[in-house]
Coordinates of C-alpha atoms in Angstrom, one line a residue:
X101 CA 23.9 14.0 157.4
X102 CA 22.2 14.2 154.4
X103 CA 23.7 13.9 150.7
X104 CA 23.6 17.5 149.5
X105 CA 25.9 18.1 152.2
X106 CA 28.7 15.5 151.2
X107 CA 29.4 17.0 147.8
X108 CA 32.7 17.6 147.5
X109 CA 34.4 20.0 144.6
X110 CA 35.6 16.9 143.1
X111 CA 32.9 15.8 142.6
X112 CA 31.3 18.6 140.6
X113 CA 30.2 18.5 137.1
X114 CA 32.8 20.8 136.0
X115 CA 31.7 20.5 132.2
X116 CA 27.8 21.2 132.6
X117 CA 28.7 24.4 135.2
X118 CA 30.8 25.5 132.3
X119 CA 28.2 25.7 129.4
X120 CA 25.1 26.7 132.0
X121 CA 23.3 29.7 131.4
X122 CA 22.2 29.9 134.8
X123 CA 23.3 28.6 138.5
X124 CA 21.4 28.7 141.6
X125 CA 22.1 28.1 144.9
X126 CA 21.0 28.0 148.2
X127 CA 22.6 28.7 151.8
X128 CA 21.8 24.8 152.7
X129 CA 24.7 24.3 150.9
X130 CA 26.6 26.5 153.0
X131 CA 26.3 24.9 156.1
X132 CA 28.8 22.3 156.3
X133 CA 32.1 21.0 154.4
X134 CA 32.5 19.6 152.2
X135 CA 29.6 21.2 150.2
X136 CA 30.8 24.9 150.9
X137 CA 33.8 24.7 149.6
X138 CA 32.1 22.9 146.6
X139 CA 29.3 25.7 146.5
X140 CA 31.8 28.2 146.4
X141 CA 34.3 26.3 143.5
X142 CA 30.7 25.8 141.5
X143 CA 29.7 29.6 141.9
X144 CA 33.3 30.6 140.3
X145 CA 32.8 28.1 137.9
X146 CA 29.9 28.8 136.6
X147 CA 30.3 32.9 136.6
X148 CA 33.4 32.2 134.5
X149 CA 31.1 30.9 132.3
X150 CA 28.7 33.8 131.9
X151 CA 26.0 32.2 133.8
X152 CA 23.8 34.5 135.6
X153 CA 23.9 33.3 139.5
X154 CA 21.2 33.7 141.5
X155 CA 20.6 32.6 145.7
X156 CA 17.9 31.3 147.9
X157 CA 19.2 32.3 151.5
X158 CA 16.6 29.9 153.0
X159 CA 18.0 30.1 156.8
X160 CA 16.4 27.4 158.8
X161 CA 17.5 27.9 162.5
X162 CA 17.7 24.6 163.5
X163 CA 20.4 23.5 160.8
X164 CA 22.5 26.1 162.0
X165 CA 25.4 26.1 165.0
X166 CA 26.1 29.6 164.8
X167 CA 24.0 32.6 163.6
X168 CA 26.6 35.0 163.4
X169 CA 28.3 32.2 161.1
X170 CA 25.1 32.0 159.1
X171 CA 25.0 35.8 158.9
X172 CA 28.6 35.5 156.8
X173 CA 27.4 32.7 154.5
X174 CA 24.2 34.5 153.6
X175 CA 26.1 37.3 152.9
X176 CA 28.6 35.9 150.6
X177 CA 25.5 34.2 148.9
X178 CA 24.0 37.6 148.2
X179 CA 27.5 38.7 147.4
X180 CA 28.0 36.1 144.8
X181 CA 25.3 37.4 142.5

């Protein structure tokens, strides 16, 4: 496992999301717990904000068990902006 897939939502830098102009993502992120459910708190976060949030669905096939799964994600990451 790599590290941008153990962050966890308490982990988050709840004070820079909240004064960022911008927040970008990608669907790496939205692979695996406990960075999903971080992504997702971080998206909220930031859009509360103001930010503008924008996605990179880079879907590598290999990183993912399930492409019907991956389908979902990508979709709520295109959602989320």
């Amino acid at each position: 496992l790599s590290a941008d897939i153990m962050l966890s939502e308490s982990e988050l830098p709840t004070e820079a999301l909240e004064s960022c102009r911008a927040f970008h993502f990608s669907s790496l992120s939205l692979i695996h717990e406990p960075s999903l459910t971080a992504t997702k708190a971080a998206i909220e976060t930031a859009r509360n904000a103001g930010a503008v949030i924008c996605f990179d669905p880079n879907y590598r096939d290999k990183l993912w068990d399930d492409v019907e799964y991956a389908r979902k994600q990508i979709r709520f990451g295109i959602g989320a902006c």
